[in-house]
Amino acid sequence: MFDLVIRGGKIATATDTFNADIGISDGRIAALGTGFDGADVINATGKLVLPGGIEAHCHIAQESATGGMTSDDYRSGSISAAFGGNSCFVPFAAQHRGMGVTETLDLYDSRATGSSVIDWGYHLIIADPTETALHDELPAAFERGITSFKVFMTYDLMKIDDRQFLDILTVARRYGALTMVHAENSGMIAWMSDLLVKGGHTAPRNHALSHPALAEVEAINRAISLAKLADAPLLIVHVSTPEGADLVADARRQGAKIFGETCPQYLFLTRDDLDLPGMEGAKFMCSPPVRDMATQDGLWRHLQAGTFSVFSSDHAPYRFDETGKLANGPEASFKQIANGMPGIALRLPLLFSEGVRTGRITLQQFVALTATNAAKLYGLTQKGSIAVGLDADIAIWDPEEVRIVRAEDQHDNMDYTPFEGRELTGWPQTVLTRGARVVDGGKLVAQPGQGRFVKRARIDLTGHPGVIVPELDPAQNWGTEVRP
Ligand code: URP
Ligand code: ZN
Ligand code: ZN
């Protein structure tokens, strides 16, 4: 007799699809089989039973360096995530210059604890890599279960230089942490932005012109080179160009510990969305920017070919009002508009409907991209699959349900969705975190605070040997012993 049985569903993991009951006790998957009985039973006949999604790129209760606050806190952000089929998320804890790392993590703990309805962790954004931060606070953060760090190569108040990047990669490598990077060339963006503004080209669509594809390609190339030199794992987040993805694929073929992520906006939107009348285009502004149909096609091919390990929302919610996108008024230039768009509830339905149902990717790829690979990369060792002993983090989907996307159905604290009006087929109906229902039959049944902080383990680098550059290889450098 189990606490809960999910009966009669079709289970899919990153490797298999099979029919079985799931027996759940004490929040964990206790058995897979048939004919199970439980104190509580969910009838999943005709449904797909998938690992709960792990949303590994989202901005929740986060101030930007210029002071703007995202509209979602840990309550609304986690609820929206759960309605979108996620049972765990890993938002960012953002260090700003002058802040300590420990102070940053304490601040985000106070924001998340008691609020989240699903399990959570943080990636630590490092904007001020002082000696204390690098050598005392990062190891302490690692001990606390924060095993991934994000750095920026652009944004004046956040960016680090190449030397600092190498220092962070080195510390991360030593502790088994994963560094994530926002890779765009800052100088190219500043130069293009100034040219555009001086010419009077200030409407939202100019955001796309001010972030040329070349700026991403150059920065990804540089970031990968730095990671190779340090022989450290690196994930390039929100890759928006096929050329950038080519660099990720090349580095992976060489054995380097390089990983890539892309996001729905780059597969489903184009710069024509930025070119709407008035300020409407501001709703579609994110960095890197959305581009064109050829870009979408190229990124889909990379998704199919396995270049990307994770597919994340980059949910960065700023309302279309004076608290968000219009904080600098209705005449603001594209440079003064907050970057980012919402999508935490739509990441999985978009990829399921337009990826799995159309046959572009397999159900196994879907599970790997949305849950299993994130668990491995981010040290969520209890999550990401359906197997005996793992947390019962499960999403039960109706693969045939058809819905039109509407902003009011997102359960977030936003006033628009960039995907308004799309018809999608296949939706999550019930989501469990550690065996407890969070969303059930389209209704929220969890209490804020039901989620728990997850202390994460080191990155699993099995199958990624790394590369040692000749200058650091004693066999090729006259036996000189220098290792980062
Ligand atoms: O435009 C975006 N993506 N805003 C969120 C911050 C980031 O760079 O990921
Ligand atoms: Zn970014
Ligand atoms: Zn982001």
mmCIF file with all atom_site columns, N, CA, C and O and ligand atoms in Angstrom, residues 57 59 150 152 155 181-182 237-238 287-288 314, ligand 2:
data_model
loop_
_atom_site.group_PDB
_atom_site.id
_atom_site.type_symbol
_atom_site.label_atom_id
_atom_site.label_alt_id
_atom_site.label_comp_id
_atom_site.label_asym_id
_atom_site.label_entity_id
_atom_site.label_seq_id
_atom_site.pdbx_PDB_ins_code
_atom_site.Cartn_x
_atom_site.Cartn_y
_atom_site.Cartn_z
_atom_site.occupancy
_atom_site.B_iso_or_equiv
_atom_site.pdbx_formal_charge
_atom_site.auth_seq_id
_atom_site.auth_comp_id
_atom_site.auth_asym_id
_atom_site.auth_atom_id
_atom_site.pdbx_PDB_model_num
ATOM   1  N  N  . HIS A 1 57  ? 16.270 28.604 -15.845 1.00 0.00 ? 57  HIS A N  1
ATOM   2  C  CA . HIS A 1 57  ? 16.666 29.982 -16.173 1.00 0.00 ? 57  HIS A CA 1
ATOM   3  C  C  . HIS A 1 57  ? 15.440 30.875 -16.032 1.00 0.00 ? 57  HIS A C  1
ATOM   4  O  O  . HIS A 1 57  ? 14.602 30.961 -16.946 1.00 0.00 ? 57  HIS A O  1
ATOM   5  N  N  . HIS A 1 59  ? 14.048 34.640 -13.774 1.00 0.00 ? 59  HIS A N  1
ATOM   6  C  CA . HIS A 1 59  ? 14.393 35.786 -12.915 1.00 0.00 ? 59  HIS A CA 1
ATOM   7  C  C  . HIS A 1 59  ? 13.189 36.074 -12.027 1.00 0.00 ? 59  HIS A C  1
ATOM   8  O  O  . HIS A 1 59  ? 12.155 36.538 -12.503 1.00 0.00 ? 59  HIS A O  1
ATOM   9  N  N  . LYS A 1 150 ? 26.511 32.515 -12.501 1.00 0.00 ? 150 LYS A N  1
ATOM   10 C  CA . LYS A 1 150 ? 26.311 33.142 -13.815 1.00 0.00 ? 150 LYS A CA 1
ATOM   11 C  C  . LYS A 1 150 ? 27.095 34.432 -13.899 1.00 0.00 ? 150 LYS A C  1
ATOM   12 O  O  . LYS A 1 150 ? 27.130 35.205 -12.933 1.00 0.00 ? 150 LYS A O  1
ATOM   13 N  N  . PHE A 1 152 ? 28.169 37.848 -16.667 1.00 0.00 ? 152 PHE A N  1
ATOM   14 C  CA . PHE A 1 152 ? 27.733 38.631 -17.823 1.00 0.00 ? 152 PHE A CA 1
ATOM   15 C  C  . PHE A 1 152 ? 28.948 39.206 -18.540 1.00 0.00 ? 152 PHE A C  1
ATOM   16 O  O  . PHE A 1 152 ? 29.844 39.752 -17.882 1.00 0.00 ? 152 PHE A O  1
ATOM   17 N  N  . TYR A 1 155 ? 26.271 44.432 -20.247 1.00 0.00 ? 155 TYR A N  1
ATOM   18 C  CA . TYR A 1 155 ? 25.571 45.240 -19.247 1.00 0.00 ? 155 TYR A CA 1
ATOM   19 C  C  . TYR A 1 155 ? 26.639 45.931 -18.391 1.00 0.00 ? 155 TYR A C  1
ATOM   20 O  O  . TYR A 1 155 ? 27.370 45.280 -17.644 1.00 0.00 ? 155 TYR A O  1
ATOM   21 N  N  . VAL A 1 181 ? 27.078 31.704 -18.724 1.00 0.00 ? 181 VAL A N  1
ATOM   22 C  CA . VAL A 1 181 ? 27.473 33.031 -19.207 1.00 0.00 ? 181 VAL A CA 1
ATOM   23 C  C  . VAL A 1 181 ? 26.440 33.631 -20.158 1.00 0.00 ? 181 VAL A C  1
ATOM   24 O  O  . VAL A 1 181 ? 25.901 32.936 -21.019 1.00 0.00 ? 181 VAL A O  1
ATOM   25 N  N  . HIS A 1 182 ? 26.177 34.913 -19.950 1.00 0.00 ? 182 HIS A N  1
ATOM   26 C  CA . HIS A 1 182 ? 25.439 35.716 -20.923 1.00 0.00 ? 182 HIS A CA 1
ATOM   27 C  C  . HIS A 1 182 ? 26.498 36.270 -21.866 1.00 0.00 ? 182 HIS A C  1
ATOM   28 O  O  . HIS A 1 182 ? 27.273 37.159 -21.488 1.00 0.00 ? 182 HIS A O  1
ATOM   29 N  N  . VAL A 1 237 ? 24.204 30.461 -21.968 1.00 0.00 ? 237 VAL A N  1
ATOM   30 C  CA . VAL A 1 237 ? 22.746 30.562 -21.826 1.00 0.00 ? 237 VAL A CA 1
ATOM   31 C  C  . VAL A 1 237 ? 22.137 31.301 -23.019 1.00 0.00 ? 237 VAL A C  1
ATOM   32 O  O  . VAL A 1 237 ? 22.835 31.963 -23.784 1.00 0.00 ? 237 VAL A O  1
ATOM   33 N  N  . HIS A 1 238 ? 20.867 31.154 -23.159 1.00 0.00 ? 238 HIS A N  1
ATOM   34 C  CA . HIS A 1 238 ? 20.031 31.802 -24.196 1.00 0.00 ? 238 HIS A CA 1
ATOM   35 C  C  . HIS A 1 238 ? 20.764 32.051 -25.525 1.00 0.00 ? 238 HIS A C  1
ATOM   36 O  O  . HIS A 1 238 ? 20.845 33.189 -26.009 1.00 0.00 ? 238 HIS A O  1
ATOM   37 N  N  . SER A 1 287 ? 17.318 40.236 -24.277 1.00 0.00 ? 287 SER A N  1
ATOM   38 C  CA . SER A 1 287 ? 18.696 40.177 -24.769 1.00 0.00 ? 287 SER A CA 1
ATOM   39 C  C  . SER A 1 287 ? 19.278 38.798 -24.533 1.00 0.00 ? 287 SER A C  1
ATOM   40 O  O  . SER A 1 287 ? 19.160 38.298 -23.416 1.00 0.00 ? 287 SER A O  1
ATOM   41 N  N  . PRO A 1 288 ? 19.902 38.226 -25.561 1.00 0.00 ? 288 PRO A N  1
ATOM   42 C  CA . PRO A 1 288 ? 19.971 38.680 -26.945 1.00 0.00 ? 288 PRO A CA 1
ATOM   43 C  C  . PRO A 1 288 ? 18.559 38.815 -27.537 1.00 0.00 ? 288 PRO A C  1
ATOM   44 O  O  . PRO A 1 288 ? 17.628 38.227 -27.013 1.00 0.00 ? 288 PRO A O  1
ATOM   45 N  N  . ASP A 1 314 ? 13.928 31.649 -19.635 1.00 0.00 ? 314 ASP A N  1
ATOM   46 C  CA . ASP A 1 314 ? 14.470 32.988 -19.376 1.00 0.00 ? 314 ASP A CA 1
ATOM   47 C  C  . ASP A 1 314 ? 13.337 33.945 -19.000 1.00 0.00 ? 314 ASP A C  1
ATOM   48 O  O  . ASP A 1 314 ? 13.271 35.086 -19.470 1.00 0.00 ? 314 ASP A O  1
HETATM 49 ZN ZN . ZN  B 2 .   ? 21.304 36.717 -19.789 1.00 0.00 ? 2   ZN  B ZN 1
#
